[in-house]
Coordinates of C-alpha atoms in Angstrom, one line a residue:
X279 CA -35.1 -70.5 33.2
X280 CA -37.3 -73.6 32.8
X281 CA -41.0 -72.9 32.1
X282 CA -44.1 -74.8 31.1
X283 CA -45.8 -74.2 27.8
X284 CA -48.0 -71.1 27.9
X285 CA -49.9 -68.9 25.5
X286 CA -50.3 -65.1 25.5
X287 CA -54.0 -64.8 24.7
X288 CA -53.7 -61.0 24.0
X289 CA -53.3 -60.6 20.3
X290 CA -51.7 -57.1 20.5
X291 CA -49.4 -57.2 23.5
X292 CA -47.7 -53.9 22.7
X293 CA -50.0 -51.9 20.5
X294 CA -52.5 -50.5 23.0
X295 CA -54.0 -48.1 20.5
X296 CA -55.4 -51.2 18.7
X297 CA -59.2 -51.6 18.7
X298 CA -58.8 -54.9 20.6
X299 CA -58.1 -52.8 23.7
X300 CA -61.2 -50.9 25.0
X301 CA -60.5 -47.4 26.4
X302 CA -62.6 -46.1 29.1
X303 CA -61.9 -42.5 30.2
X304 CA -58.5 -42.8 28.6
X305 CA -56.4 -42.9 25.5
X306 CA -53.3 -45.1 24.7
X307 CA -50.8 -43.5 22.4
X308 CA -47.4 -44.6 21.0
X309 CA -44.3 -42.8 22.3
X310 CA -40.6 -42.7 21.7
X311 CA -40.0 -43.8 25.3
X312 CA -37.6 -46.8 25.7
X313 CA -39.5 -50.0 26.7
X314 CA -37.9 -53.0 28.5
X315 CA -37.1 -54.4 25.0
X316 CA -34.6 -51.6 24.5
X317 CA -36.7 -50.1 21.7
X318 CA -38.5 -46.8 21.5
X319 CA -42.0 -48.5 21.5
X320 CA -43.6 -47.9 24.8
X321 CA -47.1 -46.5 25.0
X322 CA -48.6 -43.9 27.3
X323 CA -51.9 -44.5 29.1
X324 CA -53.4 -41.0 29.4
X325 CA -56.4 -40.1 31.5
X326 CA -59.3 -38.1 30.0
X327 CA -60.7 -34.9 31.5
X328 CA -63.8 -36.7 32.8
X329 CA -64.5 -37.4 36.5
X330 CA -64.5 -41.2 36.1
X331 CA -62.2 -44.2 36.0
X332 CA -59.4 -44.0 33.5
X333 CA -58.2 -47.3 32.0
X334 CA -58.1 -49.9 29.3
X335 CA -59.3 -53.5 29.2
X336 CA -59.0 -56.5 26.9
X337 CA -62.0 -58.6 26.1
X338 CA -61.5 -62.3 26.9
X339 CA -63.6 -64.8 28.8
X340 CA -62.4 -67.9 30.7
X341 CA -63.7 -70.6 32.9
X342 CA -60.4 -71.2 34.7
X343 CA -57.7 -69.5 36.7
X344 CA -55.8 -66.7 34.9
X345 CA -52.6 -64.7 35.2
X346 CA -52.4 -61.1 33.8
X347 CA -49.3 -59.0 33.6
X348 CA -48.1 -55.7 32.1
X349 CA -44.9 -53.6 32.3
X350 CA -45.4 -50.1 33.6
X351 CA -43.4 -47.0 34.4
X352 CA -44.5 -43.9 36.2
X353 CA -44.9 -40.5 34.4
X354 CA -47.3 -38.0 35.9
X355 CA -49.2 -40.7 37.8
X356 CA -47.5 -43.0 40.3
X357 CA -50.1 -45.8 40.8
X358 CA -51.9 -48.3 38.6
X359 CA -54.7 -50.7 39.5
X360 CA -55.1 -54.1 37.8
X361 CA -58.1 -56.3 38.1
X362 CA -60.3 -58.9 36.4
X363 CA -63.5 -57.6 35.0
X364 CA -65.3 -60.8 35.8
X365 CA -64.2 -61.8 39.3
X366 CA -65.0 -59.8 42.4
X367 CA -62.3 -58.7 44.8
X368 CA -59.4 -58.9 42.4
X369 CA -58.2 -55.3 42.6
X370 CA -54.5 -54.9 43.0
X371 CA -52.8 -51.5 43.3
X372 CA -49.1 -51.0 42.4
X373 CA -46.7 -48.2 43.3
X374 CA -44.5 -47.4 40.3
X375 CA -42.2 -45.1 42.3
X376 CA -40.7 -47.7 44.5
X377 CA -41.9 -51.1 43.1
X378 CA -44.3 -52.1 45.9
X379 CA -47.7 -53.6 46.1
X380 CA -50.1 -51.1 47.8
X381 CA -53.0 -53.5 48.3
X382 CA -54.4 -56.8 47.1
X383 CA -57.9 -58.0 47.4
X384 CA -58.9 -61.4 48.6
X385 CA -59.5 -63.2 45.3
X386 CA -56.1 -62.3 43.8
X387 CA -52.4 -62.7 44.3
X388 CA -50.1 -59.8 43.1
X389 CA -46.4 -59.6 42.3
X390 CA -44.1 -56.8 41.1
X391 CA -40.7 -57.2 39.5
X392 CA -38.1 -54.5 38.8
X393 CA -36.9 -54.6 35.2
X394 CA -34.6 -51.5 35.5
X395 CA -34.8 -48.0 34.1
X396 CA -38.0 -47.3 36.1
X397 CA -39.9 -50.3 34.6
X398 CA -41.8 -52.8 36.7
X399 CA -43.7 -55.9 35.6
X400 CA -47.0 -55.9 37.5
X401 CA -48.8 -59.2 37.7
X402 CA -52.0 -60.6 39.2
X403 CA -53.3 -64.1 39.4
X404 CA -56.9 -65.1 40.3
X405 CA -57.9 -68.7 40.9
X406 CA -61.5 -68.4 40.0
X407 CA -63.7 -69.3 37.1
X408 CA -65.3 -66.6 35.0
X409 CA -62.2 -64.4 34.7
X410 CA -62.5 -62.0 31.8
X411 CA -61.6 -58.5 30.6
X412 CA -58.4 -57.8 32.4
X413 CA -58.3 -54.1 33.3
X414 CA -55.4 -51.6 33.7
X415 CA -56.4 -48.4 35.4
X416 CA -54.7 -45.2 36.5
X417 CA -55.1 -44.7 40.3
X418 CA -54.9 -41.4 42.0
X419 CA -56.1 -42.1 45.6
X420 CA -59.2 -43.6 44.0
X421 CA -60.0 -45.6 40.9
X422 CA -62.3 -42.8 39.8
X423 CA -61.3 -39.2 39.8
X424 CA -61.2 -35.9 37.9
X425 CA -58.6 -36.3 35.1
X426 CA -56.6 -33.5 33.5
X427 CA -56.3 -34.9 30.0
X428 CA -52.5 -35.2 29.9
X429 CA -51.3 -37.2 32.9
X430 CA -50.7 -41.0 32.9
X431 CA -48.1 -43.8 33.0
X432 CA -46.1 -45.7 30.4
X433 CA -47.1 -49.3 29.6
X434 CA -45.7 -52.1 27.4
X435 CA -45.9 -55.8 27.0
X436 CA -49.3 -57.1 28.3
X437 CA -49.8 -60.8 28.8
X438 CA -52.9 -62.9 29.7
X439 CA -52.5 -66.6 30.4
X440 CA -55.1 -69.3 31.0
X441 CA -55.0 -72.0 33.6
X442 CA -51.7 -71.0 35.3
X443 CA -50.9 -69.6 38.7
X444 CA -48.2 -67.1 37.8
X445 CA -47.1 -64.9 35.0
X446 CA -44.5 -66.7 32.8
X447 CA -41.8 -64.8 30.9
X448 CA -43.1 -62.3 28.4
X449 CA -44.4 -63.7 25.1
X450 CA -44.8 -60.8 22.5
X451 CA -47.7 -60.9 20.1
X452 CA -48.6 -58.8 17.0
X453 CA -52.0 -59.7 15.5
X454 CA -52.6 -63.2 17.0
X455 CA -52.0 -65.1 20.2
X456 CA -48.6 -66.8 20.5
X457 CA -47.7 -70.0 22.3
X458 CA -44.2 -70.7 23.8
X459 CA -43.2 -74.4 24.0
X460 CA -42.1 -76.0 27.3
X461 CA -38.4 -75.5 28.0
X462 CA -36.2 -78.6 27.9
X463 CA -32.6 -79.3 28.8
X464 CA -30.6 -82.0 26.9
X465 CA -27.0 -83.1 26.9
X466 CA -26.4 -81.4 30.3
X467 CA -23.6 -83.5 31.6
X468 CA -21.3 -86.6 31.5
X469 CA -22.2 -90.1 32.8
X470 CA -18.7 -90.3 34.2
X471 CA -19.8 -87.8 36.9
X472 CA -22.6 -90.0 38.2
X473 CA -21.9 -92.6 40.9
X474 CA -24.6 -94.9 42.3
X475 CA -22.5 -95.8 45.4
X476 CA -22.0 -92.3 46.8
X477 CA -22.1 -88.7 45.7
X478 CA -23.7 -85.3 46.0
X479 CA -26.5 -83.7 44.1
X480 CA -26.4 -79.9 44.3
X481 CA -28.7 -77.2 42.9
X482 CA -28.9 -73.4 43.3
X483 CA -32.6 -72.9 42.3
X484 CA -35.7 -70.8 42.8
X485 CA -39.4 -71.6 42.1
X486 CA -41.4 -69.5 39.7
X487 CA -44.3 -69.4 42.2
X488 CA -45.0 -70.8 45.7
X489 CA -48.3 -72.3 44.5
X490 CA -48.3 -75.9 45.7
X491 CA -46.8 -77.3 42.5
X492 CA -44.3 -80.2 42.8
X493 CA -41.1 -79.5 41.0
X494 CA -38.1 -81.9 40.9
X495 CA -34.7 -82.5 39.5
X496 CA -33.0 -85.9 39.8
X497 CA -30.2 -88.3 39.0
X498 CA -31.7 -91.6 38.2
X499 CA -31.7 -94.8 36.2
X500 CA -34.4 -93.3 34.0
X501 CA -37.2 -94.4 36.3
X502 CA -38.4 -93.7 39.8
X503 CA -37.1 -97.0 41.1
X504 CA -33.5 -95.8 41.6
X505 CA -33.0 -92.1 42.0
X506 CA -31.8 -89.1 44.1
X507 CA -33.8 -86.0 43.8
X508 CA -34.2 -82.4 45.1
X509 CA -37.5 -80.7 44.7
X510 CA -40.2 -78.3 45.9
X511 CA -43.0 -80.1 47.7
X512 CA -46.7 -79.3 47.6
X513 CA -46.6 -77.7 51.0
X514 CA -45.9 -74.0 51.3
X515 CA -42.2 -73.1 51.0
X516 CA -41.1 -76.8 51.3
X517 CA -37.9 -78.4 50.0
X518 CA -37.8 -82.2 49.6
X519 CA -34.9 -84.6 49.5
X520 CA -35.5 -88.2 48.4
X521 CA -33.5 -91.3 47.7
X522 CA -35.1 -94.4 46.1
X523 CA -33.5 -97.8 45.9
X524 CA -34.9 -100.9 44.1
X525 CA -38.3 -99.3 43.9
X526 CA -38.5 -98.3 47.5
X527 CA -38.2 -94.8 49.0
X528 CA -35.4 -95.1 51.5
X529 CA -34.9 -91.4 52.3
X530 CA -37.7 -88.8 52.3
X531 CA -37.2 -85.6 54.2
X532 CA -38.9 -82.3 53.8
X533 CA -37.8 -78.9 55.3
X534 CA -39.4 -75.5 55.3
X535 CA -37.6 -72.4 54.0
X536 CA -38.6 -68.8 54.1
X537 CA -39.4 -68.3 50.4
X538 CA -39.0 -70.9 47.6
X539 CA -39.2 -68.1 45.0
X540 CA -35.9 -66.8 46.2
X541 CA -32.6 -68.6 45.3
X542 CA -31.4 -71.2 47.7
X543 CA -28.3 -73.5 47.6
X544 CA -29.5 -77.1 48.2
X545 CA -27.5 -80.3 48.4
X546 CA -28.0 -83.9 49.3
X547 CA -25.1 -86.2 50.2
X548 CA -25.9 -89.9 49.6
X549 CA -23.8 -92.8 50.8
X550 CA -24.7 -96.1 52.4
X551 CA -26.1 -95.3 55.9
X552 CA -24.7 -91.8 55.6
X553 CA -27.0 -89.2 54.0
X554 CA -27.2 -85.5 54.9
X555 CA -29.2 -82.6 53.6
X556 CA -28.0 -79.0 53.3
X557 CA -29.8 -75.7 52.8
X558 CA -27.9 -72.4 52.5
X559 CA -24.8 -73.5 54.4
X560 CA -26.6 -75.5 57.2
X561 CA -26.9 -79.2 57.6
X562 CA -30.6 -79.5 58.2
X563 CA -30.9 -83.3 58.5
X564 CA -29.3 -86.7 58.3
X565 CA -30.3 -90.3 57.6
X566 CA -28.0 -93.1 58.9
X567 CA -30.1 -96.1 57.7
X568 CA -30.3 -95.6 53.9
X569 CA -29.6 -98.1 51.2
X570 CA -28.2 -96.8 47.9
X571 CA -29.7 -96.8 44.4
X572 CA -28.2 -98.7 41.5
X573 CA -27.7 -97.9 37.9
X574 CA -27.8 -94.1 38.1
X575 CA -27.0 -92.8 34.7
X576 CA -29.1 -89.7 34.0
X577 CA -29.5 -86.2 35.2
X578 CA -32.8 -84.7 34.4
X579 CA -35.0 -81.7 35.3
X580 CA -37.8 -84.2 36.2
X581 CA -38.4 -86.7 39.0
X582 CA -36.4 -89.3 37.0
X583 CA -39.0 -90.8 34.6
X584 CA -39.7 -87.6 32.5
X585 CA -42.6 -86.6 34.7
X586 CA -43.1 -83.9 37.3
X587 CA -40.7 -81.4 35.5
X588 CA -38.8 -78.7 37.4
X589 CA -40.1 -75.4 36.2
X590 CA -38.1 -72.7 37.9
X591 CA -34.9 -70.6 37.8
X592 CA -31.6 -72.4 37.9
X593 CA -28.2 -70.8 38.5
X594 CA -26.3 -74.1 38.9
X595 CA -26.8 -77.8 39.1
X596 CA -23.9 -80.1 39.8
X597 CA -23.1 -83.8 40.6
X598 CA -20.1 -85.1 42.6
X599 CA -19.2 -88.8 42.3
X600 CA -18.0 -88.9 45.9
X601 CA -19.5 -87.9 49.2
X602 CA -18.1 -84.5 50.2
X603 CA -17.1 -83.6 53.7
X604 CA -19.3 -81.5 56.0
X605 CA -16.8 -78.6 55.6
X606 CA -17.0 -78.9 51.9
X607 CA -20.8 -79.0 51.8
X608 CA -20.9 -76.0 54.2
X609 CA -18.7 -74.0 51.8
X610 CA -20.6 -75.2 48.7
X611 CA -24.1 -74.3 50.0
X612 CA -23.3 -71.1 51.9
X613 CA -25.0 -68.1 50.3

């Protein structure tokens, strides 16, 4: 997992009984239920007996886009609603019995991820200024209803991130905000495996979000003048294959796939006047007029010059120093 630097702005990400969390028509109590951390430290969000909304919120104001996430598990209630208190039309409703998104309003993007043992990470993103006070509510056919004083859901691990378009991996806090540094990969291979004359660059990867962010990994001479890269383009669900030689882009082909957030096996074969591009077992394109780069000596999770980093999930990255056959590339990239 390669992620950018990010900060969890919530100072008590697991202690929902803390005064930093405002309770409206609800209580948040510690339990001995097992959380996704494997410890008995989950909390229960319990509705009051009032005929009102039942939830908790965290006070924070922002002037940029925000991502908010929380782990939740059903108890007596099946649904939760998450929204921003400062941006209209951000209500998102999640079903904790089957891990689905019931509805998402126009100013938000929602996602839900299964963490096992009945736990789901529920996330919303809103690309609007003025986001503040993320809210978690119980939902029982409405966001306002007659509570019984005992029903609720389990919650754990809340995260609020500024100026980012998706929830990054969980950053626990206990009394102050916490920043996780950008992930880096060093000493990932041998120069003996890199050949400038011909070869294959292969990656089994997935994007963290389909948000128009360019993400690249490359073999290069340490610059953008000579390189071979695979990446995600700014266009929706786009995969890009590029070869540069002597400062000129000699190959540049882009293909659309169904979902960049799901793992794909991608490969580019490069050889003088013989390049081909492979996605999940299919040769999707060729180029028979390409010159080759020189001086390739580095494999990086960037575009070749330490910029435009690849933030995403990686199962495998490999380099061959000879051009593989079509049969070999079909076998290599077949899901």
